[in-house]
Coordinates of C-alpha atoms in Angstrom, one line a residue:
X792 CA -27.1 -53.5 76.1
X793 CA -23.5 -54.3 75.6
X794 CA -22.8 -57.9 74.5
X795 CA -21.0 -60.7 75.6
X796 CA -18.0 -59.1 74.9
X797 CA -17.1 -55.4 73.8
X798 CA -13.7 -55.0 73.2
X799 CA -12.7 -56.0 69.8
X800 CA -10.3 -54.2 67.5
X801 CA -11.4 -51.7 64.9
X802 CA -10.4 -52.7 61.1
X803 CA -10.4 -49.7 57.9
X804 CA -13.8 -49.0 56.9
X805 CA -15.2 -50.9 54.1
X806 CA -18.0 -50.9 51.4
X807 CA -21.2 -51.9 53.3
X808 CA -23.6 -54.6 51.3
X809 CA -26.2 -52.2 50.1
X810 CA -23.9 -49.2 49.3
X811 CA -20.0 -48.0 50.3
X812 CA -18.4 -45.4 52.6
X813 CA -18.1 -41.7 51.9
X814 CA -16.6 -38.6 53.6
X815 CA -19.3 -36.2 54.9
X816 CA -19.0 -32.8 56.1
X817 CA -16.5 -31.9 59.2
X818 CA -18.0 -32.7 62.8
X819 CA -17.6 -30.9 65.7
X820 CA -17.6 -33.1 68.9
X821 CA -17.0 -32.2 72.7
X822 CA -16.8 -34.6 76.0
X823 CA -19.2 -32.9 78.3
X824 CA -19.3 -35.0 81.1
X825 CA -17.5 -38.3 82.3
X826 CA -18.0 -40.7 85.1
X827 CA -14.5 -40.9 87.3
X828 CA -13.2 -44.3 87.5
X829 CA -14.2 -44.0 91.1
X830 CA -17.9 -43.7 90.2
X831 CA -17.2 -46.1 87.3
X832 CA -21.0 -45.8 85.6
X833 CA -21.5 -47.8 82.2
X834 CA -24.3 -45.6 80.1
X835 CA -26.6 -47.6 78.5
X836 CA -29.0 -45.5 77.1
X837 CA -29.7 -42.0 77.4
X838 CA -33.1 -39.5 76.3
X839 CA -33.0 -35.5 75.9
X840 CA -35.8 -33.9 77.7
X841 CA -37.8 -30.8 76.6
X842 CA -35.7 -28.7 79.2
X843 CA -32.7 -30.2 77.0
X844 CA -31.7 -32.2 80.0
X845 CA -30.7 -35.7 79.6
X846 CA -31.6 -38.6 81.3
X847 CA -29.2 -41.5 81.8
X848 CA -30.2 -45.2 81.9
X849 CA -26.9 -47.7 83.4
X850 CA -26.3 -50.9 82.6
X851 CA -24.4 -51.4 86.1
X852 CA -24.4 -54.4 88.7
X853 CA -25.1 -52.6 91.6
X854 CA -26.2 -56.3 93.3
X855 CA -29.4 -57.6 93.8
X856 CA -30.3 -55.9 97.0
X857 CA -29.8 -52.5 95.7
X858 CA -32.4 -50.7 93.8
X859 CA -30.8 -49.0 90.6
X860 CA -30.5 -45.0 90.3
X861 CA -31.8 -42.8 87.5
X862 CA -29.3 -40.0 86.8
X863 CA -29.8 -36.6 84.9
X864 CA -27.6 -34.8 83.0
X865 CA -27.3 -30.9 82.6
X866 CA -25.1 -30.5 79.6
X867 CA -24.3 -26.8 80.5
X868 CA -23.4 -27.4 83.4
X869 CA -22.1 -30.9 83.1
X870 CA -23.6 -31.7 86.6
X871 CA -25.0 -35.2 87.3
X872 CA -27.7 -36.1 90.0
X873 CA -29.6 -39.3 90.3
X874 CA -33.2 -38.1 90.0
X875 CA -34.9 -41.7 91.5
X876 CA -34.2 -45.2 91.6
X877 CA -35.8 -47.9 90.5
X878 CA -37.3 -50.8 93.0
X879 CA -36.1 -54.5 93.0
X880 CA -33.8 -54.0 89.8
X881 CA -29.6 -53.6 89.6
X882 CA -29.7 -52.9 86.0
X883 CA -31.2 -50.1 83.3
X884 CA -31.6 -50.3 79.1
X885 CA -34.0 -48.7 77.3
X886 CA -35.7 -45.5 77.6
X887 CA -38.6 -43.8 75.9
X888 CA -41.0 -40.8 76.3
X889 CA -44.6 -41.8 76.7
X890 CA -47.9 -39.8 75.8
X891 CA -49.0 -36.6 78.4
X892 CA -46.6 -34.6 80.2
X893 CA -43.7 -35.5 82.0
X894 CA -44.2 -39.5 82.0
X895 CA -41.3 -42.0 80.8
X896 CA -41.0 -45.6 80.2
X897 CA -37.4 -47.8 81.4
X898 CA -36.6 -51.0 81.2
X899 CA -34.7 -52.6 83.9
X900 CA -33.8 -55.8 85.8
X901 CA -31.4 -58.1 87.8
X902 CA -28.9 -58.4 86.4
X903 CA -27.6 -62.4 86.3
X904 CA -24.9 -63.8 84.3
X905 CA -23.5 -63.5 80.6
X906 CA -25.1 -60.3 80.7
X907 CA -28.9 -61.2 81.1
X908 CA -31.6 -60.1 83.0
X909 CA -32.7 -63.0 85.4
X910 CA -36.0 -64.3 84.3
X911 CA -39.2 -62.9 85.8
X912 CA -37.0 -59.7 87.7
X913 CA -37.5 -57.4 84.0
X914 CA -40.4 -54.3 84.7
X915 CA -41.4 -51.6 82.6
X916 CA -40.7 -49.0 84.9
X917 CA -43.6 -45.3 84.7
X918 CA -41.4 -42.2 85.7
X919 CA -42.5 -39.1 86.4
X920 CA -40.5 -35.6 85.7
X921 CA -41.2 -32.8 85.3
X922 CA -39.4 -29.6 83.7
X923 CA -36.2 -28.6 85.6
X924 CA -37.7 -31.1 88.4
X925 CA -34.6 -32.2 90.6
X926 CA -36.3 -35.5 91.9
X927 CA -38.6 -37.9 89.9
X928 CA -41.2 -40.2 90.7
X929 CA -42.1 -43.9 90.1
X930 CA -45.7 -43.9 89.2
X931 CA -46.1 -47.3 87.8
X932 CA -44.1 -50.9 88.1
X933 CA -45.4 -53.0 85.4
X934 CA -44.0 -56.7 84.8
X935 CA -43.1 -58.3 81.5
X936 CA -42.7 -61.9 82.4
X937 CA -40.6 -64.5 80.9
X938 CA -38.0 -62.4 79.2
X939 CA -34.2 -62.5 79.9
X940 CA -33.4 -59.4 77.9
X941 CA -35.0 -56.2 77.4
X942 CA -33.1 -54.2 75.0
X943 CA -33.7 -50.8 73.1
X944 CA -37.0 -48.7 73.8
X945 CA -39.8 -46.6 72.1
X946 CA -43.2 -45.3 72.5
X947 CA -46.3 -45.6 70.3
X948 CA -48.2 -43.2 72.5
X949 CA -48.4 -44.9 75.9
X950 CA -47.8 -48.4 74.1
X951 CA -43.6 -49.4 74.5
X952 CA -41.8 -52.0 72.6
X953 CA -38.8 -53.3 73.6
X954 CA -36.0 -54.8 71.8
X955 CA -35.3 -58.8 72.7
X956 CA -32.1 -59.0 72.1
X957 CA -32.0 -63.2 73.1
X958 CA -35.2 -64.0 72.0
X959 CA -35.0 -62.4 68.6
X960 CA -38.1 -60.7 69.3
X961 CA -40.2 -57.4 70.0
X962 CA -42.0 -57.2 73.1
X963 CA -45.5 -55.0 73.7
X964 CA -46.4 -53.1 76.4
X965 CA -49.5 -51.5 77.5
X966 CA -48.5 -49.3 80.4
X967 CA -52.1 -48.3 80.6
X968 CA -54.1 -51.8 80.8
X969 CA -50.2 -52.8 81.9
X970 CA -50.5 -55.8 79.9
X971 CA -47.7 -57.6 78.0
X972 CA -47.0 -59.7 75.1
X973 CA -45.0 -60.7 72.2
X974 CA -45.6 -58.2 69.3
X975 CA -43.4 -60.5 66.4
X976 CA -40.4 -62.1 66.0
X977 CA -38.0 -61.9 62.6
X978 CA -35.2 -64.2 61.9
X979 CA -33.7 -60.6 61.2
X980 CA -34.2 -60.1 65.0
X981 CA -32.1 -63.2 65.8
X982 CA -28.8 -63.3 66.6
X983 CA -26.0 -64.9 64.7
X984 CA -26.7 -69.0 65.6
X985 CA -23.2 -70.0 63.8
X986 CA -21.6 -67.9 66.0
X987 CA -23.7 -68.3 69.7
X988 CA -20.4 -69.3 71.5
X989 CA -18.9 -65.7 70.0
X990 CA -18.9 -62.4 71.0
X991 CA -21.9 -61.7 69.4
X992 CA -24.0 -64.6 68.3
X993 CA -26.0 -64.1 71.3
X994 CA -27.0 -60.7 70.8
X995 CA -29.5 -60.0 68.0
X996 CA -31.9 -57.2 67.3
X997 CA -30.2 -54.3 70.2
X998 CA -31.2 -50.6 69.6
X999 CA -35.0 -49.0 68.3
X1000 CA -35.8 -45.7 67.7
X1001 CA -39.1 -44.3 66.0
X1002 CA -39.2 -41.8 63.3
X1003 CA -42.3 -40.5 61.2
X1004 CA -42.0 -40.0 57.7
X1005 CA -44.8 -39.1 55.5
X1006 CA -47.5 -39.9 58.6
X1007 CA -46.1 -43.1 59.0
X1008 CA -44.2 -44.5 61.8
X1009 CA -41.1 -46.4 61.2
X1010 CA -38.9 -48.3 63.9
X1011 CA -35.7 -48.7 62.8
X1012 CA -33.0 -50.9 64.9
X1013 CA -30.2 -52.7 64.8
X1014 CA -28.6 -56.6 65.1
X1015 CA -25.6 -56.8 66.4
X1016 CA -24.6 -59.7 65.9
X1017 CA -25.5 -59.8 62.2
X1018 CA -24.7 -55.8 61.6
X1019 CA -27.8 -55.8 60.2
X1020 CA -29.7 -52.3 60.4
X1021 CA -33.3 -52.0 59.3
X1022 CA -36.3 -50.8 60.5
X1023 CA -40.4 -52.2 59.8
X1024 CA -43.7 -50.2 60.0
X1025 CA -46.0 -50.0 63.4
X1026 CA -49.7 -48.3 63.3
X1027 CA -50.6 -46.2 65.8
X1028 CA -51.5 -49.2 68.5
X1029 CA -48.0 -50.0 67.8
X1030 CA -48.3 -53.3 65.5
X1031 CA -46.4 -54.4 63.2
X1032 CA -47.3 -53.5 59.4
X1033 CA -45.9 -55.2 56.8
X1034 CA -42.1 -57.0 56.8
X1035 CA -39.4 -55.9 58.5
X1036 CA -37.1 -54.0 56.1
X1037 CA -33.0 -54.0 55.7
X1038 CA -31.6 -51.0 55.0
X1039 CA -27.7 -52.3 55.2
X1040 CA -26.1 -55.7 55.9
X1041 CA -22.5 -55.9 56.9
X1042 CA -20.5 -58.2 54.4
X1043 CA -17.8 -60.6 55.8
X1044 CA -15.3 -57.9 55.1
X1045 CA -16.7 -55.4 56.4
X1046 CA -15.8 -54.6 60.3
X1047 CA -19.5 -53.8 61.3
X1048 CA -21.1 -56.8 62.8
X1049 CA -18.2 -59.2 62.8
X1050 CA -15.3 -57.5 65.2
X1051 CA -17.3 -54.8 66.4
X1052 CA -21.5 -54.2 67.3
X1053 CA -23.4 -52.0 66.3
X1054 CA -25.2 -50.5 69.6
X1055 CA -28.4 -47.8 70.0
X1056 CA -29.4 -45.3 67.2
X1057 CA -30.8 -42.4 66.1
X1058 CA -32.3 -41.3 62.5
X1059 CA -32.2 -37.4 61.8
X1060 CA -34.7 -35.4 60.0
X1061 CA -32.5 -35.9 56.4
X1062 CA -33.2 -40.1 57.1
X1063 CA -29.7 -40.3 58.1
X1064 CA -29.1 -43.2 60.9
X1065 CA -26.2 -42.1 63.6
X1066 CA -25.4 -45.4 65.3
X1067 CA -23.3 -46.1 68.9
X1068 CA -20.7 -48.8 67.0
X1069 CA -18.7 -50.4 70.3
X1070 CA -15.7 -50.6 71.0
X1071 CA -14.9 -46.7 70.3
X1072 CA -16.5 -45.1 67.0
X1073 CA -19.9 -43.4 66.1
X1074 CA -21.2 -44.6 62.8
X1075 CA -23.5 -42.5 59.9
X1076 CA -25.4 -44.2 57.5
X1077 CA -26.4 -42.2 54.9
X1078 CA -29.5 -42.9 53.3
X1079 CA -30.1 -42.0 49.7
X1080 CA -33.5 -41.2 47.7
X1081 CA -32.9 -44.5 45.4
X1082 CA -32.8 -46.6 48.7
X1083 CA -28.7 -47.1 49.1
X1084 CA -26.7 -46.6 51.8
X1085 CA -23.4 -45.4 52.5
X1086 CA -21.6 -45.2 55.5
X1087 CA -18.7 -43.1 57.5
X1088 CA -17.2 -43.3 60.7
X1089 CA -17.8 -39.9 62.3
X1090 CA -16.1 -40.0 65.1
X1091 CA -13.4 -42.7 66.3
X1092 CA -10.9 -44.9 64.7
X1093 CA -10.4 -43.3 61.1
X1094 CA -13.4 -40.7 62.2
X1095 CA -13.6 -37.0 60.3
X1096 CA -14.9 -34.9 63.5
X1097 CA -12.9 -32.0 64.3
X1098 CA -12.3 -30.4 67.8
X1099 CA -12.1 -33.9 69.0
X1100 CA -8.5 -33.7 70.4
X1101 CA -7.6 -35.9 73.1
X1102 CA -11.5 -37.6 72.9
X1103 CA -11.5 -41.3 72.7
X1104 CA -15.3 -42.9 73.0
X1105 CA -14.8 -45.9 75.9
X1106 CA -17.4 -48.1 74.4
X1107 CA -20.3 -46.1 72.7
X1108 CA -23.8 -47.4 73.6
X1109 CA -26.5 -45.1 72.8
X1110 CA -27.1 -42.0 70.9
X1111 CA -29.8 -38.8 71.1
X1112 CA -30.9 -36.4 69.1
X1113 CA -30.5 -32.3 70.8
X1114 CA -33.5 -30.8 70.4
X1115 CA -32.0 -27.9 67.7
X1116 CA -31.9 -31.3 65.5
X1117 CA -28.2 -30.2 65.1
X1118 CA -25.7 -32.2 66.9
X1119 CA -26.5 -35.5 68.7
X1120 CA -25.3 -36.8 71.9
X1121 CA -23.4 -40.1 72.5
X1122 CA -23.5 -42.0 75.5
X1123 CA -20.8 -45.1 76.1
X1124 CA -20.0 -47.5 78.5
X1125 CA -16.3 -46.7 80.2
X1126 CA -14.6 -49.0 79.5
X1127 CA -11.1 -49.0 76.8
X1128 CA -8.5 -52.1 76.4
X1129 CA -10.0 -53.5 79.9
X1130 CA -9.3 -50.0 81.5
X1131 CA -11.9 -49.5 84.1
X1132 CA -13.0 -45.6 83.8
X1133 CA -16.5 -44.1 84.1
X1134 CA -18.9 -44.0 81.0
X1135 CA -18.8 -40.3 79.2
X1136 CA -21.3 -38.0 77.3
X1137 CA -20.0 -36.8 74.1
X1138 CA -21.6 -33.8 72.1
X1139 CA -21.3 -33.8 68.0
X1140 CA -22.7 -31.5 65.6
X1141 CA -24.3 -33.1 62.6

């Protein structure tokens, strides 16, 4: 979810707390599709299907009486269709696969002011699609009550947790007993409470992703308003185990966190994090066997992708892995200097 506000300059790349920047290998990265300021879509998240399709979650205000549509993506053909909409909610975020074929868990809303959900209107919505479907399904409307903000996504078999970006907590959802609750909260989940009148104080813990590694699940996210990114342990009922975990903290010279957010992520198979960094960069973090970090800017302001000419990411949000574990997709928002345009899908080799 983009925060209170998500165009802020972008400042020379600095050393990050726990390690310093370095200059990986060259990038390749293509615009594959783009919403026409016409059609003036803001992605907010977006998930590659086994048929390497993608689907798109929006983070629109399409007005209380409308009910918000679900597009797909085909990246070779850059065609866009909205597969479903989703009852009694103007506004989409997160998005994960759940366990059995074909079934998907969004989180969406109405959308009220200073970009928060109004309270009681957020669901966990149940999709089904299946391979090369054109049209999906809505199986299942389950309702988390008493949250404002329901952030990043993933699945712990058909358990979803959900990132609280105001409450500085993670949420729990059974979509099978369709039960919800409060899983933890972290002061590293909070946002930034010397800077709540900012541009980000009020947006804490934003994007989750799950990765195994070594038969344990990890979920790592990120805080935008501390540029914090981390990640904690979750046993297979999705629990926490043990603390949560920082992997880097922005410093105060450092741009990420302060002037600019870090958005939605991804972690590859090498432990390398690609984060969406708004207003108009895609971040690595590399991740190193003695537990520092470095970090590059891959593609953006002082980026080293190649074949980029003429690409400028309008407000990255969201990021996917393809399923050849080679390149990653980024999703953004549409919007550059207060230019309205549609939100775009960029691919980049990794």
């Amino acid at each position: 979810m983009k925060p209170s506000r998500f165009l802020f300059a972008l400042l020379p790349l600095a050393a990050a707390g726990r390690g310093g920047s370095f200059r990986g290998p060259s990038h390749i990265a293509t615009e594959i599709f783009s919403f026409p300021p016409t059609n003036p879509i803001f992605i907010e998240n977006l998930l590659v299907l086994p048929d390497a399709r993608l689907l798109l979650t929006s983070f629109v205000h399409f007005g209380p009486d409308t009910n918000s549509p679900l597009h797909i993506l085909n990246p070779v053909t850059s065609s866009v269709s909205v597969v479903t909409t989703l009852p009694n909610s103007t506004s989409q975020t997160g998005i994960a696969k759940l366990s059995g074929a074909n079934r998907y868990a969004v989180t969406a809303g109405i959308l009220g002011d200073n970009f928060e959900f109004l309270n009681n209107t957020v669901n966990v919505y149940v999709v089904s699609l299946g391979w090369n479907a054109s049209s999906a399904t809505v199986m299942d409307t389950i309702p988390v009550p008493g949250v404002i903000s329901a952030n990043g996504l993933v699945a712990v078999g058909n358990v979803v947790l959900s990132a609280d970006s105001r409450g500085g907590r993670i949420l729990r959802v059974d979509t099978v007993t369709r039960t919800s609750s409060v899983a933890f909260a972290d002061p590293l989940l909070f946002g930034d409470p010397a800077n709540v009148s900012g541009s980000l104080g009020i947006t804490g813990v934003n994007g989750l992703f799950l990765k195994r590694h070594g038969g344990q699940r990890w979920v790592y996210f990120t805080n935008s308003a501390r540029g914090v990114y981390g990640r904690f342990k979750v046993n297979s009922l999705g629990h926490k185990v043990g603390r949560v975990e920082v992997l880097m903290t922005a410093t105060s010279d450092d741009p990420v966190g302060f002037t600019n957010s870090l958005d939605d992520l991804v972690v590859d198979g090498d432990g390398d994090g690609y984060i969406a960094w708004q207003d108009r960069s895609l971040l690595k973090v590399k991740r190193y066997n003695n537990g520092t970090t470095a970090q590059t800017v891959v593609l953006g302001s002082g980026g080293v992708a190649t074949g980029n000419t003429g690409i400028t990411l309008r407000t990255p949000t969201s990021v996917a892995l393809g399923l050849d574990g080679g390149h990653i997709y980024v999703g953004t928002g549409g919007a550059v200097a207060g230019n309205l345009t549609g939100g775009q899908v960029v691919k980049v080799t990794i």
